[in-house]
Every structure is written in structure tokens, then in C-alpha cells.
Coordinates of C-alpha atoms and ligand atoms in Angstrom, one line a residue:
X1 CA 21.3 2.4 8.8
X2 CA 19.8 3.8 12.0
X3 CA 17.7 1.7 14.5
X4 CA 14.7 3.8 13.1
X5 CA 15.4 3.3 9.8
X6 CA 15.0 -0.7 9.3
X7 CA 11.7 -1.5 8.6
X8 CA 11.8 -4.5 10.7
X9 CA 12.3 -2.5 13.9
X10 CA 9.5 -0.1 12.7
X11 CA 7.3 -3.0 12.0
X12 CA 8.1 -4.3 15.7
X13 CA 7.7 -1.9 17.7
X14 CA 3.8 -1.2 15.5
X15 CA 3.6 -4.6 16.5
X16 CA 4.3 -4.2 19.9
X17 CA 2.8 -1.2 20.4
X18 CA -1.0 -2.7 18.9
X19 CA -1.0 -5.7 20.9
X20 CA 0.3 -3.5 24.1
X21 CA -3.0 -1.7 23.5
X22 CA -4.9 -3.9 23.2
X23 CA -3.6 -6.3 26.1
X24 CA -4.3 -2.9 28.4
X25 CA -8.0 -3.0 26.8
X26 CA -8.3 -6.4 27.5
X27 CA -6.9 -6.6 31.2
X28 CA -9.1 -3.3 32.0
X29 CA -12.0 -5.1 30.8
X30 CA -11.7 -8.6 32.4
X31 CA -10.6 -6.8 35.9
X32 CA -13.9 -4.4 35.4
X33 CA -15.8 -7.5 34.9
X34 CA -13.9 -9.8 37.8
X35 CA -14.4 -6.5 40.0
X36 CA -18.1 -5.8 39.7
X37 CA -18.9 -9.5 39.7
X38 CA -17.3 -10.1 42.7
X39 CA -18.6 -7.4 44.3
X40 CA -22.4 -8.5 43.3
X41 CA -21.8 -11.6 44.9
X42 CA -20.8 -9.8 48.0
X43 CA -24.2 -8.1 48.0
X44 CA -26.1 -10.5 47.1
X45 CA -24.9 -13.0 49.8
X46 CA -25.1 -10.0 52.7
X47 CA -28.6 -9.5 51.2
X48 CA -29.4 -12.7 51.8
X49 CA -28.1 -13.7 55.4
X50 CA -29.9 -10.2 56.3
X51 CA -33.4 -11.3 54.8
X52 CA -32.8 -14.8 56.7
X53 CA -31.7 -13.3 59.6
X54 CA -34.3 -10.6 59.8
X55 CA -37.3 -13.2 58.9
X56 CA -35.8 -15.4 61.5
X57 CA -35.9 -12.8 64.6
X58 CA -39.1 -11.7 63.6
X59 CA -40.3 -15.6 64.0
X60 CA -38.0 -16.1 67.2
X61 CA -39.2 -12.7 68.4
X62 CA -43.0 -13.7 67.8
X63 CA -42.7 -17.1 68.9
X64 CA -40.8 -16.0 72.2
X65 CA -43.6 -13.5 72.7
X66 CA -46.2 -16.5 72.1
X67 CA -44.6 -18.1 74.8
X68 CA -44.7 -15.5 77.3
X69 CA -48.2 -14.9 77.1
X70 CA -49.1 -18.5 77.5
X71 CA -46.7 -18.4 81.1
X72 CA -48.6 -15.0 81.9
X73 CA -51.6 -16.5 81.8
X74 CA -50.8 -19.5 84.3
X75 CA -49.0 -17.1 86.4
X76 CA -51.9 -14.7 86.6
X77 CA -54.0 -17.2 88.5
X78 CA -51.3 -17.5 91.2
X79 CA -50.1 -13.6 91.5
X80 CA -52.4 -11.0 91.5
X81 CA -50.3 -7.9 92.3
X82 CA -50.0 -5.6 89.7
X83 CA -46.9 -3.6 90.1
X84 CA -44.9 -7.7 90.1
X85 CA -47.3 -7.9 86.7
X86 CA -45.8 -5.3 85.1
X87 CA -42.6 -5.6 86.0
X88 CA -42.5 -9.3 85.1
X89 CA -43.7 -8.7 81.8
X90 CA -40.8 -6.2 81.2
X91 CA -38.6 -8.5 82.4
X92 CA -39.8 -11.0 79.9
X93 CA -39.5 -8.7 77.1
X94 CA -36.0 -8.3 77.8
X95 CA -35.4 -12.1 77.6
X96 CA -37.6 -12.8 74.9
X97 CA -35.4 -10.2 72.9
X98 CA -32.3 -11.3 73.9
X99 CA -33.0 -15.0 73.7
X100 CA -34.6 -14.3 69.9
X101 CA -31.8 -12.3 69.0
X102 CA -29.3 -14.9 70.4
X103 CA -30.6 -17.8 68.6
X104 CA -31.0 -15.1 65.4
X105 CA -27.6 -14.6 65.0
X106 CA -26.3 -18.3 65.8
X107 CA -28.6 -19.2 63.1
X108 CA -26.0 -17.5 60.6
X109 CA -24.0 -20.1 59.3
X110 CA -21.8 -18.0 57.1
X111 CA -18.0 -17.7 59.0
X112 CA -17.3 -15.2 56.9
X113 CA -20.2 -12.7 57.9
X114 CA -20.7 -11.0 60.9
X115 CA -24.0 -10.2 62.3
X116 CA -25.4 -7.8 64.8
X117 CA -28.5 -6.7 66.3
X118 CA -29.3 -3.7 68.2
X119 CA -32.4 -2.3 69.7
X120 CA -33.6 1.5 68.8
X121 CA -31.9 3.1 71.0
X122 CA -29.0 1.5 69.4
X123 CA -28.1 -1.2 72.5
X124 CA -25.9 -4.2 71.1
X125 CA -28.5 -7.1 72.1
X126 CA -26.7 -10.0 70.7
X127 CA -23.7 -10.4 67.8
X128 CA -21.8 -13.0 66.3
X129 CA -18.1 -11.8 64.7
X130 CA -16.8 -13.5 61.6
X131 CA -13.8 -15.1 60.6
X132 CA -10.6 -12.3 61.2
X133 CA -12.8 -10.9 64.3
X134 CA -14.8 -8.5 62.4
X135 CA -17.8 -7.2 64.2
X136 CA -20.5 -5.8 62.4
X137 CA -21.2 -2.3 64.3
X138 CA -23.9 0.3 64.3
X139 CA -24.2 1.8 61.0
X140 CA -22.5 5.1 60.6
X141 CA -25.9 7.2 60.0
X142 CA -29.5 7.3 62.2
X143 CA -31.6 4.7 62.5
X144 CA -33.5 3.8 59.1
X145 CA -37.1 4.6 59.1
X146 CA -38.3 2.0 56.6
X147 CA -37.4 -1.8 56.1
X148 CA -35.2 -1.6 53.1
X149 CA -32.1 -2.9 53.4
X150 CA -29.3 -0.6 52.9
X151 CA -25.7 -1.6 51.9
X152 CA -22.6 0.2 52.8
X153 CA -18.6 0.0 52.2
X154 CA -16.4 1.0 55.2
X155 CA -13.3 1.4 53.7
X156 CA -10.3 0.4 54.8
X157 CA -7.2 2.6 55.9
X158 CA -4.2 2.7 54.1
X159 CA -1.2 0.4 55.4
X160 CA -3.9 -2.0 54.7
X161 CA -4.2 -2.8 59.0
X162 CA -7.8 -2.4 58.8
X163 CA -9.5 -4.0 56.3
X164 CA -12.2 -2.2 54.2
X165 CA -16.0 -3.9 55.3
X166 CA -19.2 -3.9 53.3
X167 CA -22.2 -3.9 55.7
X168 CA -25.9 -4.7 54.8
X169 CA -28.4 -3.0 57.4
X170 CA -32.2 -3.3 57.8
X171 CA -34.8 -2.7 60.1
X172 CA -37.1 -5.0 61.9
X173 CA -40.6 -4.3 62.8
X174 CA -41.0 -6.1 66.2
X175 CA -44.3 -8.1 67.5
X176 CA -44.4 -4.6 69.8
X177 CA -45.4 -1.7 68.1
X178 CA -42.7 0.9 68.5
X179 CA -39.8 -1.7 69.2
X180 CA -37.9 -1.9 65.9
X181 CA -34.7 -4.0 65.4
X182 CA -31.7 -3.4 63.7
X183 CA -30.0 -6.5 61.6
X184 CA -26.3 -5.6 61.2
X185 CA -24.4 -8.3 58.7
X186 CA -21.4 -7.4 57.4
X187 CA -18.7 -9.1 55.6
X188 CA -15.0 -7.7 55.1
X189 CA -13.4 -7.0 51.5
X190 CA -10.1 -8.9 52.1
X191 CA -11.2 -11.9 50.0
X192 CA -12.5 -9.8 47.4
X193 CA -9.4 -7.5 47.3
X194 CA -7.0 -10.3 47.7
X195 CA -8.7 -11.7 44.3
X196 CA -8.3 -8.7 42.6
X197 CA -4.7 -8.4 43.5
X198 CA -4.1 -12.0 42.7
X199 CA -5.4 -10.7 39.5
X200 CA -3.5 -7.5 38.4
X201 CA -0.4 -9.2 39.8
X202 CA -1.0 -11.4 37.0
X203 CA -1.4 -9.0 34.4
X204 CA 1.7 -7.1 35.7
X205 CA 3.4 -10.4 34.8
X206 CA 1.9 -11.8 32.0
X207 CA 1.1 -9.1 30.1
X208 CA 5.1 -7.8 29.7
X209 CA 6.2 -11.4 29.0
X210 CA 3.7 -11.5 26.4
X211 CA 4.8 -8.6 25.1
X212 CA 8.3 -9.3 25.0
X213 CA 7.1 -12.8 23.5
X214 CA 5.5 -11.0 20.8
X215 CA 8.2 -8.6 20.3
X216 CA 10.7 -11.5 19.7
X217 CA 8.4 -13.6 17.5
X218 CA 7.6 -10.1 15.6
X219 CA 11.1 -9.2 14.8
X220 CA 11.7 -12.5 13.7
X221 CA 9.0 -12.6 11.7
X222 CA 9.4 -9.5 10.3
X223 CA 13.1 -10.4 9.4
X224 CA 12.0 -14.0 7.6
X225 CA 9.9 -11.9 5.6
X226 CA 12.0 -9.1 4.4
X227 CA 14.9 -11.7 3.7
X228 CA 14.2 -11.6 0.5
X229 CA 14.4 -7.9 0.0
X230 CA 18.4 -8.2 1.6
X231 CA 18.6 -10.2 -1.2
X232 CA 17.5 -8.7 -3.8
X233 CA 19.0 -5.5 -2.7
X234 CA 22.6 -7.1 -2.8
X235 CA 22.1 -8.5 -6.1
X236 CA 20.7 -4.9 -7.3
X237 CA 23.7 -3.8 -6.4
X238 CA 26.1 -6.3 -8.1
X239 CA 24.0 -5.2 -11.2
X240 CA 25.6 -2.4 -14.2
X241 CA 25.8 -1.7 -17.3
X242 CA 27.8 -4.6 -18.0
X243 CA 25.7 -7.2 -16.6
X244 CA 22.3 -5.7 -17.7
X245 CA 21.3 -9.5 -18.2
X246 CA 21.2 -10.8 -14.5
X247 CA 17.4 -10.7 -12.9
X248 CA 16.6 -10.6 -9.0
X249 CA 15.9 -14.0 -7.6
X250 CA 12.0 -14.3 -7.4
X251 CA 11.2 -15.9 -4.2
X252 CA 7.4 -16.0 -4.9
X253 CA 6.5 -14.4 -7.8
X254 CA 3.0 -13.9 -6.3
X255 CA 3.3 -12.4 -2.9
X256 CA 4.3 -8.8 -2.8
X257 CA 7.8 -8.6 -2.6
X258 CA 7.6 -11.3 -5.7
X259 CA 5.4 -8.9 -7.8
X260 CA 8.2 -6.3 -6.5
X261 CA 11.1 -8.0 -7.8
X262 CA 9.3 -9.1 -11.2
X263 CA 8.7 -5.4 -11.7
X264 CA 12.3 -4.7 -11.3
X265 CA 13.1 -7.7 -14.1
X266 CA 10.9 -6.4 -16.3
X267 CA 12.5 -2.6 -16.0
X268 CA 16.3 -4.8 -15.9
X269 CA 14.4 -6.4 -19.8
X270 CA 13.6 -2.9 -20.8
X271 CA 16.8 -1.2 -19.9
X272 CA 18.5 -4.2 -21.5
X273 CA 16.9 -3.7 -24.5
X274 CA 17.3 0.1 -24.8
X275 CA 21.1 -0.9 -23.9
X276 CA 21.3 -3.2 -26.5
X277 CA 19.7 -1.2 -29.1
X278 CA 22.3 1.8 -27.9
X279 CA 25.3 -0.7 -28.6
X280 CA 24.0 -1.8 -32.0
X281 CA 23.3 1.2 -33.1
X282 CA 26.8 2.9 -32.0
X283 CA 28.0 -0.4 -33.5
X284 CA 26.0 0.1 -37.0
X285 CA 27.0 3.9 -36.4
X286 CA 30.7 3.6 -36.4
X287 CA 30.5 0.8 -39.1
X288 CA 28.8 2.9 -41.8
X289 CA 31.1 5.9 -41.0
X290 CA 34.0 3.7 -41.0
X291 CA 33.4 2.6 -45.1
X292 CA 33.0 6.3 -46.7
X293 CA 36.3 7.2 -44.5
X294 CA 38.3 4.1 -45.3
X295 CA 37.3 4.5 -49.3
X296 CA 38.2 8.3 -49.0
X297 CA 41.9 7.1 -47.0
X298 CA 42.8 4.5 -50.0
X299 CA 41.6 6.5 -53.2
X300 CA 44.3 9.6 -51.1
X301 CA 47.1 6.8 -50.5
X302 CA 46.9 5.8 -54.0
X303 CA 46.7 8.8 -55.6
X304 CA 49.8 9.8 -53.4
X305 CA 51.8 7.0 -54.4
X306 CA 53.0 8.1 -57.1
X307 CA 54.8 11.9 -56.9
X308 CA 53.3 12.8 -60.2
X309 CA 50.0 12.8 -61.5
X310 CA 47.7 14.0 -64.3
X311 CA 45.4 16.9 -63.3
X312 CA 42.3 14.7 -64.6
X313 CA 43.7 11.5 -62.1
X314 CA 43.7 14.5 -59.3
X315 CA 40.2 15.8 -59.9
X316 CA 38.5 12.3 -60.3
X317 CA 40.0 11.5 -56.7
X318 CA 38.8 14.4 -55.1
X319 CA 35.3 13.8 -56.5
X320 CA 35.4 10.3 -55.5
X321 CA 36.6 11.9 -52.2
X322 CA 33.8 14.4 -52.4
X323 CA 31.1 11.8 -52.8
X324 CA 32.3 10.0 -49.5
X325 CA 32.6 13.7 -48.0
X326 CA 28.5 14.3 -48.9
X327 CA 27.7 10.7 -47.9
X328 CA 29.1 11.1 -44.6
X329 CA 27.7 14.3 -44.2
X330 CA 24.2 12.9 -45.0
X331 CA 24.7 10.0 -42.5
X332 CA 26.1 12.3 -40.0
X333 CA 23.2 14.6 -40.4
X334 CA 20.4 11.6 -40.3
X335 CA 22.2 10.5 -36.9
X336 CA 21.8 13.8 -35.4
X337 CA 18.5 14.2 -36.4
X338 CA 17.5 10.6 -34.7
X339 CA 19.5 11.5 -31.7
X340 CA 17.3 14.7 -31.3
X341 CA 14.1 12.9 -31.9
X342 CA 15.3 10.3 -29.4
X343 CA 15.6 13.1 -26.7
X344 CA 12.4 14.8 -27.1
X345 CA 14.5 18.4 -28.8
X346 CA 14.1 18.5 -32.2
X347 CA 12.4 21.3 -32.8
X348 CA 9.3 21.5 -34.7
X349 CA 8.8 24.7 -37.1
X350 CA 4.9 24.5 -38.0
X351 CA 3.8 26.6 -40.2
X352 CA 0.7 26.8 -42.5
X353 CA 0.9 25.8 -45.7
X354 CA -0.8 23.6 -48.6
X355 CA 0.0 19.9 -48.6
X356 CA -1.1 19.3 -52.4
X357 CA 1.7 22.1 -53.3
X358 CA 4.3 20.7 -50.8
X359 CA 3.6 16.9 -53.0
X360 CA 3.7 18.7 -55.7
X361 CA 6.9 20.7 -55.2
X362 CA 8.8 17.6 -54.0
X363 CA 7.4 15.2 -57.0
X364 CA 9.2 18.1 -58.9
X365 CA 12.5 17.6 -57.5
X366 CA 11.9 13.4 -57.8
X367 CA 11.3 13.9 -61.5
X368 CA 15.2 15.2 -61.9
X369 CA 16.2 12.2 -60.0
X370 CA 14.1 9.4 -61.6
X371 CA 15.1 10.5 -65.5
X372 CA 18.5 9.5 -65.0
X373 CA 16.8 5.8 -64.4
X374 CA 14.6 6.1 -66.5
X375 CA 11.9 6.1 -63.9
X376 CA 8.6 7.9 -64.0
X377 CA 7.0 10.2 -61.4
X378 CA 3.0 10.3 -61.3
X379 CA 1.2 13.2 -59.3
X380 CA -2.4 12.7 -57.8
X381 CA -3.5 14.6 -55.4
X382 CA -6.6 16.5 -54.1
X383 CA -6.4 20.3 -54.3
X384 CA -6.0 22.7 -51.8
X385 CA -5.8 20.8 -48.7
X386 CA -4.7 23.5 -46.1
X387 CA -2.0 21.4 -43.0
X388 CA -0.3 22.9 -40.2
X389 CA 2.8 21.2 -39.2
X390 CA 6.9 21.4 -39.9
X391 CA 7.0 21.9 -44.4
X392 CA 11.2 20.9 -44.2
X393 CA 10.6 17.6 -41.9
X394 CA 7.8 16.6 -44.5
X395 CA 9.8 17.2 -47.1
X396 CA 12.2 15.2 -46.0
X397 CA 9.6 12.4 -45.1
X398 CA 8.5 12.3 -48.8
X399 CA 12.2 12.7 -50.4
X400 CA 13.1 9.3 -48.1
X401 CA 10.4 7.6 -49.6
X402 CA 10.6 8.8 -53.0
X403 CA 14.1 7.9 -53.1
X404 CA 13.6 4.4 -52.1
X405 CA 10.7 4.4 -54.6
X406 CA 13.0 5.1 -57.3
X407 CA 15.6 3.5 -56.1
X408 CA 14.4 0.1 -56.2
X409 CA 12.7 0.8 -59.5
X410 CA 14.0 -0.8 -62.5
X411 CA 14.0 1.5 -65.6
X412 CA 11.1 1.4 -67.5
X413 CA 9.2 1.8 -64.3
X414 CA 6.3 4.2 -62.3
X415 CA 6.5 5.9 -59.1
X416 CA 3.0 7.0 -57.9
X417 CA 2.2 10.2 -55.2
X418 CA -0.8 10.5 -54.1
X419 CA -2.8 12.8 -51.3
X420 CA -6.5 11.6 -50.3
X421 CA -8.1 13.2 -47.5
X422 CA -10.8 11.9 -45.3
X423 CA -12.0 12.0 -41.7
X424 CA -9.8 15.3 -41.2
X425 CA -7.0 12.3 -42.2
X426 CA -4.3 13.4 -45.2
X427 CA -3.1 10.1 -46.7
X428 CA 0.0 10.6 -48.5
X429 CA 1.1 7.6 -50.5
X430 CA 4.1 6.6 -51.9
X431 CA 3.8 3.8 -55.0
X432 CA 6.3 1.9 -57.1
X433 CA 6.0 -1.0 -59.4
X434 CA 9.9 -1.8 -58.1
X435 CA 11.6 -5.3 -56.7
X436 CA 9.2 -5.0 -53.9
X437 CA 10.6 -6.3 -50.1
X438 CA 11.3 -9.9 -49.4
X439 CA 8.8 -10.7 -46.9
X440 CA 11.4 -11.3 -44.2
X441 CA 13.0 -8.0 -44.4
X442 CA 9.3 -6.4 -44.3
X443 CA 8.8 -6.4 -40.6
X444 CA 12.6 -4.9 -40.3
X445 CA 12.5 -1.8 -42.8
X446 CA 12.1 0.9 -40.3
X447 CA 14.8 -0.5 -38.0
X448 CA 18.0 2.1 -38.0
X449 CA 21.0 0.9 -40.3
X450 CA 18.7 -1.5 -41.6
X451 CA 19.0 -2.5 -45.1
X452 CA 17.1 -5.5 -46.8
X453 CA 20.1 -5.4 -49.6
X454 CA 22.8 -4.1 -48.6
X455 CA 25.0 -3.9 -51.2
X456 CA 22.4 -2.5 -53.8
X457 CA 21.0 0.1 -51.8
X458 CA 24.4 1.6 -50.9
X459 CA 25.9 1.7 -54.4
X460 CA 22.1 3.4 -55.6
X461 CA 22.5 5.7 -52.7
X462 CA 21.3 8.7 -54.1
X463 CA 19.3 11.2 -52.4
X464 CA 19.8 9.1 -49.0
X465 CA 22.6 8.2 -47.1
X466 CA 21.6 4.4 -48.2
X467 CA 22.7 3.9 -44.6
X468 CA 19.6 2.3 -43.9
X469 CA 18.1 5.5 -42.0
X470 CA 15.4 7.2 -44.2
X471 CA 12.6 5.2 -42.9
X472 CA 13.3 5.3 -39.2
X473 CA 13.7 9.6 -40.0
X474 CA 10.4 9.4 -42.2
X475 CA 8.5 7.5 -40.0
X476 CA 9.8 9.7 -36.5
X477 CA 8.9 12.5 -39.5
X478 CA 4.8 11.2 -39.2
X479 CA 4.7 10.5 -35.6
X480 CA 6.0 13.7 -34.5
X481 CA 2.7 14.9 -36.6
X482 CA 0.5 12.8 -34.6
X483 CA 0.6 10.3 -37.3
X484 CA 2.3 7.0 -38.5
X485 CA 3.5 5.9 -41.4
X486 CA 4.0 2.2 -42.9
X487 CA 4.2 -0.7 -45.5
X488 CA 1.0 -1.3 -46.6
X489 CA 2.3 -4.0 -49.4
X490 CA 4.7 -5.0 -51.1
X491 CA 5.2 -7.8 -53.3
X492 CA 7.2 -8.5 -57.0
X493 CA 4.5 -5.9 -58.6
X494 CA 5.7 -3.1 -56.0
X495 CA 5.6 -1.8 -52.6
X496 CA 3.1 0.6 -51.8
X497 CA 4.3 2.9 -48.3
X498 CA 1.2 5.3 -46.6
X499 CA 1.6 8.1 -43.9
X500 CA -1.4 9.0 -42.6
X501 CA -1.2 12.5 -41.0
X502 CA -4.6 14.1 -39.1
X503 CA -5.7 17.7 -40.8
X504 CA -4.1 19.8 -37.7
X505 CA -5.2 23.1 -39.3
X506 CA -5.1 25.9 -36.6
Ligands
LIG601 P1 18.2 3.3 -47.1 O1 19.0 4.5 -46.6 O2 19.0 2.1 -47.2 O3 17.3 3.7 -48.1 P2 15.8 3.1 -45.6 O4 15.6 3.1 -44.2 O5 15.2 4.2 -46.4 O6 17.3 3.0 -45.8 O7 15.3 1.7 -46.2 C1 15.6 0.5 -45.5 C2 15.5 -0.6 -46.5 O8 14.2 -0.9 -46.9 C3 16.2 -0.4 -47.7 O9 17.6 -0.8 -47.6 C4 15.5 -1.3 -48.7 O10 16.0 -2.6 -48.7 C5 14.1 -1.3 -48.2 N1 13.2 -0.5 -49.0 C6 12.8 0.7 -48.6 N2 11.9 1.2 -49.6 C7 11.8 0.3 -50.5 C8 11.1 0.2 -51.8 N3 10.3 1.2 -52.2 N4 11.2 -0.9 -52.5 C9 12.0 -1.9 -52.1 N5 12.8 -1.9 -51.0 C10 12.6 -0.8 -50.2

């Protein structure tokens, strides 16, 4: 047997094949998942620490300005030049920014994030770096005209030197009109990289182990349950002709392979029985062929005993052989026509014809027979009832059952025939006031080589073979006409026997 062939490597790899799928599904899924929630918490926390960051210059910014106005003030008293005015206030502008945006960005207290703030024409003011030195620089794109905040990868380079960084940018709107600000915080993707490596290194592991885990436990598996099949096949194969009687061990007769080998039993009974019935009837067979041949073998050795003999001792020899010679022939012929009917090729001749004149005709030919017992033949039949079917098989249907009817009729008795029709349905039946059939024997009759009385119905042989045939040949007779035929009583007053044959009439 090839690798491919065993079920349970087939079974296996299916096995192994449907959970590899649907481990891929499931590691695709949860990385998805892990990725896109990491990378929402990313956002979020950049979002925030530029919202904080961006309320809290805007504060510093006003409250340095607040400040400055109040020192203006007191200084204006004392200095009254104008050009000094001006520049001082510049001057102060420049450290109020610088100081706002100093303590801004020490306010952050995230290591991780880095912050930067630059002024419009896009002058680093003050920064913070995070953790790793990561600076946040000046966004790769002009300055932002609104105060959204706008989020942006970086991404890394290759060899994996430099880091890929997610940056978060806004805009502030200064306490001086025309002045913006912008908020740089940016935060690299190591950690959330490193998490998702963590994680498919995982799969990379787990996911083959389980695999080959499941592939083990599968095979197992799959050999525990087809143990039983190993089994039965071995002791299918032990199994002929000769030992017909052994079953297959039924492991559980209601799980599949149970049901299987309960099947198999029951075709093991049948063949068994079909077996048997083979044997007995080569064994009935070669026993009724064996009397007429072993009479015919001792009436020729005594006869040729003695070197002369009278021509009268000759001739009643050969007819006693001639007797066993027809009897045989008769048996021989029954047997053939069983073993055709048994293999589906006896032919059927149909014709048309009237079944009133076939019962007729054959009640005719009983008559003959029945006056040497003393035995007589009654006709009733309706008239013209057209049949289609074989007239010669039919005939020999009736003649079976006429010459039991007669048969077992003691002189002095009646044989009715009779042919009713109804419901397109020809009832042909076959009456005698005879012995009638012990009640045990009834059930048996149309067994081959059956015989209720053995003795009696071989010495009254007369238009059978009395080899216990004619009703298994009459009865194949009316089922090979779609019909059947059986014992409809019998008793001490008489046995009554019916075929019932549908009106096939082409
Ligand atoms: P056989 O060749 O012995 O007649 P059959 O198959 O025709 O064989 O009949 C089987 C047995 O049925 C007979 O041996 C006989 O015992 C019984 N039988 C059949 N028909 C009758 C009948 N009309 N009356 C009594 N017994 C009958």
C-alpha cells in the first residue's frame, strides 16, 4: 500500500491541512488586531501630549506676555526714549517665547516622546528628545495653515539603524497675531515594532509545533479508529467457502464501522444460506440419482448372473431398467429446468392463447391417468378467457399439480379444476378430496427434493419424477408469470392448491 493510499495518512494530512488554515486565519487576525490597536494607542497618546502641550504654550505664552506688559508699564515711567521702547519689547518677545516654550516642553512628562517647537519661519525655539535620542524635527511638508493636528509616520530604513517615527504636528495661534507656533511630538515605532515581532516570532513557533502536535495526535487518532477495520479486514480474509459460518468481530455495533461490519455478517448469513442450500441440494441431487441408477445396476447384475435366461426374464428387466431410465430422465430434466430458472435463462415462449382450452386440454390428459386409480377428474372453468404467457411451462404447472392431486387420492375419489377470473386475476385451482398434508410438512412442500412421504410418493410416481420437484417447478412456473402459486388448505377432506396468474393479454 502506498503512503497515499492509507486512509489514515489521507485523513492526516486533511487534518493538518484544516487546522493549518485556519491557525494562518487566526494569527493574521490577532496580529491585524494587536497591529492596529497598538498603533491607536500611539495616536492617541501623541494626540494627547500635543493638545497638552499646545494648550500649555498658549497659557505660558499668554501669561509671559501678561507679564511683560505689566514691567512695560513700570518701565515706561522711568525711560522715555522710543527707539530703547521698541527694541525692549522685541527683546522681550523673544524671551517670553523662549521661556514659554522652554517650560512647554519640560512640562512633557512622557520619556518616550519627543517634543519640539519651532517659530514660522521654522526656527527650533526649544525641544526636549526622548528616550533613544529621538528629536522630533520639522515636519517634512509647509507650515499647516489651520490648527488640526496632523499625524505622520517616518519610516525607518532598512538594516533597521534608524528607527521608523510617528510624529503628531499642530499649529499654535500665538497671543500675537501673525506669530504662529509649531508643536512637534513625536514618538519612535521600536516599541510597537518590537511587540509585533515578539508576536509573529511566536506564531513562527507555536503555530508549527501545534501543527506537528496535531498531526501526531491525528494520526493516532485516526489509527485507534480504523483499528477495527485492520481487523476485520484480516478476518475477511481468513473467510471461504469452507468457513462461510465465521462473522467479523463487531466492535460497536452502532458507530459506523460497526453498522459496516454487521452488514458484512448479514451478506456472510445470506451467502451461507445460499451455500447451504447449494450443498443440500447437490446432496438431495446426487441422492435421488443415485436410487434409479443403483436399482437399474442390481436388476442388470442379476439378470447376468445366470448365462441363460428366458426371453420374458430379459424383457421384464429392461422395462424395469427402462422405468429407472424415464425416471432419471424426468429428474434430470426438472434439475435443469430449476437450474435455468435459478440463473435468470430459461426462456420464456409467450404466446397467445385460451386458458379455459389449455385446462381443458390438460384435464384431458389427467383423466387417462386418474382411471387407472380409479380417480375422477372434474372441469369448471369460465369460457374464453384470452392469456398471454409460455402454454408448455403452464402445462407443466397444471400436470405437477394434477399429478399430486391424483396421486394422493385414494380410489373412489374427485380431483377438481377450476379457472375463475377476476380483477384481470386468472385463478386456476387444483382440488382433491386426498390424504391431505400433515400440517408440519405444509410449510415445506415447495422446498426442492422435498417429500412429506417419502416412500409413497416415489413408488406412486407417475407423471412426476416423485423426486419431490414438481412444486418448486410449478410454483417458479407462476412466478415467472408475475404470479404465485400456493396451499390454500389442506386437511383429511383434501388439499386445495391455487395459482393466481394476472390477465397479461397483449
Ligand atoms: P413429488 O415429486 O414428490 O410430487 P412435489 O414437489 O410435487 O414432489 O410435492 C412435494 C410433496 O408435497 C409431496 O411429496 C407430497 O408429500 C406433498 N403433496 C403435494 N401435493 C399433494 C396433494 N395434492 N396431496 C397430498 N400431498 C401432496
Amino acid at each position: 500500500m502506498k503512503t497515499f493510499d492509507s486512509i489514515r495518512t489521507r485523513l492526516t494530512l486533511w487534518y493538518v491541512g484544516v487546522l493549518a488554515l485556519v491557525l494562518l486565519a487566526f494569527s493574521i487576525g490577532v496580529y491585524a488586531m494587536l497591529a492596529r490597536s497598538l498603533n491607536e494607542r500611539l495616536n492617541s497618546g501623541l494626540r494627547t501630549s500635543l493638545e497638552v502641550m499646545a494648550s500649555t504654550l498658549a497659557r505660558e505664552l499668554a501669561e509671559g506676555a501678561a507679564e511683560a506688559a505689566g514691567e512695560t508699564q513700570a518701565g515706561e515711567e522711568k525711560e522715555a526714549d522710543e527707539e530703547t521702547l521698541v527694541e525692549g519689547e522685541i527683546k522681550a518677545k523673544g524671551e517670553i517665547e523662549k521661556e514659554a516654550a522652554f517650560s512647554t516642553v519640560e512640562d512633557l512628562n512622557s520619556p518616550d516622546q519627543a517634543i519640539a517647537i519651532f517659530n514660522v519661519q521654522g526656527r527650533l525655539i526649544s525641544e526636549r528628545a526622548a528616550r533613544g535620542d529621538l528629536h522630533a524635527g520639522w515636519p517634512p511638508f509647509d507650515f499647516i495653515s489651520d490648527e488640526s493636528v496632523r499625524l505622520l509616520t517616518l519610516p525607518g530604513d532598512q538594516g533597521g539603524k534608524r528607527d521608523g517615527v510617528r510624529m503628531a504636528v499642530r499649529r499654535v495661534q500665538a497671543y500675537t497675531p501673525g506669530a504662529p507656533y509649531l508643536i512637534v511630538v513625536a514618538q519612535s515605532l521600536r516599541a510597537t515594532a518590537e511587540e509585533l515581532e515578539l508576536l509573529r516570532r511566536i506564531f513562527y513557533f507555536a503555530v508549527p509545533i501545534a501543527l506537528t502536535l496535531a498531526g501526531l495526535g491525528g494520526f493516532f487518532l485516526a489509527r485507534k479508529a480504523l483499528a477495527p477495520v485492520a481487523v476485520m479486514s484480516a478476518r475477511a480474509r481468513r473467510i471461504s467457502a469452507d468457513n462461510l459460518g465465521e462473522r467479523l468481530p463487531v466492535a460497536n455495533a452502532r458507530d459506523e464501522l460497526g453498522q459496516l461490519a454487521a452488514t458484512f455478517n448479514d451478506l456472510l448469513a445470506r451467502l451461507n444460506a445460499s451455500f447451504d442450500q447449494q450443498r443440500q441440494f447437490m446432496t438431495d441431487a446426487s441422492h435421488e440419482l443415485r436410487t434409479p441408477l443403483s436399482v437399474m445396476h442390481t436388476t442388470a447384475e442379476v439378470t447376468l448372473k445366470q448365462p441363460r435366461r428366458t426371453e420374458s426374464e430379459y424383457r421384464d428387466a429392461l422395462e424395469m431398467m427402462d422405468a429407472q431410465v424415464r425416471r432419471l430422465a424426468r429428474i434430470v430434466e426438472d434439475m435443469f429446468t430449476l437450474a435455468r430458472a435459478d440463473a435468470g435463462r430459461h426462456p420464456l415462449h409467450q404466446s397467445d392463447f385460451y386458458l379455459d382450452e389449455l385446462i381443458g386440454e390438460t384435464a384431458r390428459a389427467a383423466r387417462m391417468l386418474a382411471a387407472r386409480k380409479e380417480v375422477a377428474v372434474e372441469v369448471a372453468t369460465a369460457s374464453d378467457v384470452p392469456f398471454h404467457g409460455d402454454e408448455g411451462l403452464l402445462r407443466q404447472m397444471l400436470l405437477n399439480l394434477l399429478d399430486n392431486a391424483i396421486r394422493y387420492t385414494p380410489a373412489g375419489g374427485h380431483v377438481r379444476l377450476s379457472l375463475t377470473l377476476s380483477d384481470s386475476i386468472c385463478e386456476i385451482s387444483v382440488a382433491d378430496n386426498g390424504t391431505g398434508i400433515p400440517a408440519t410438512a405444509q410449510s415445506r412442500i415447495f422446498e426442492r427434493f422435498y417429500r412429506a412421504d417419502e416412500s409413497r410418493s416415489r413408488a406412486e410416481a407417475a407423471g412426476g419424477s416423485g423426486a419431490g420437484l414438481g412444486l418448486a417447478i410449478a410454483r417458479w412456473i407462476a412466478e415467472a408469470h408475475d404470479g404465485h402459486l400456493e396451499l390454500r388448505r389442506s386437511d383429511e377432506s383434501g388439499s386445495i392448491f391455487v395459482a393466481s396468474l394476472p390477465v397479461n393479454v397483449r
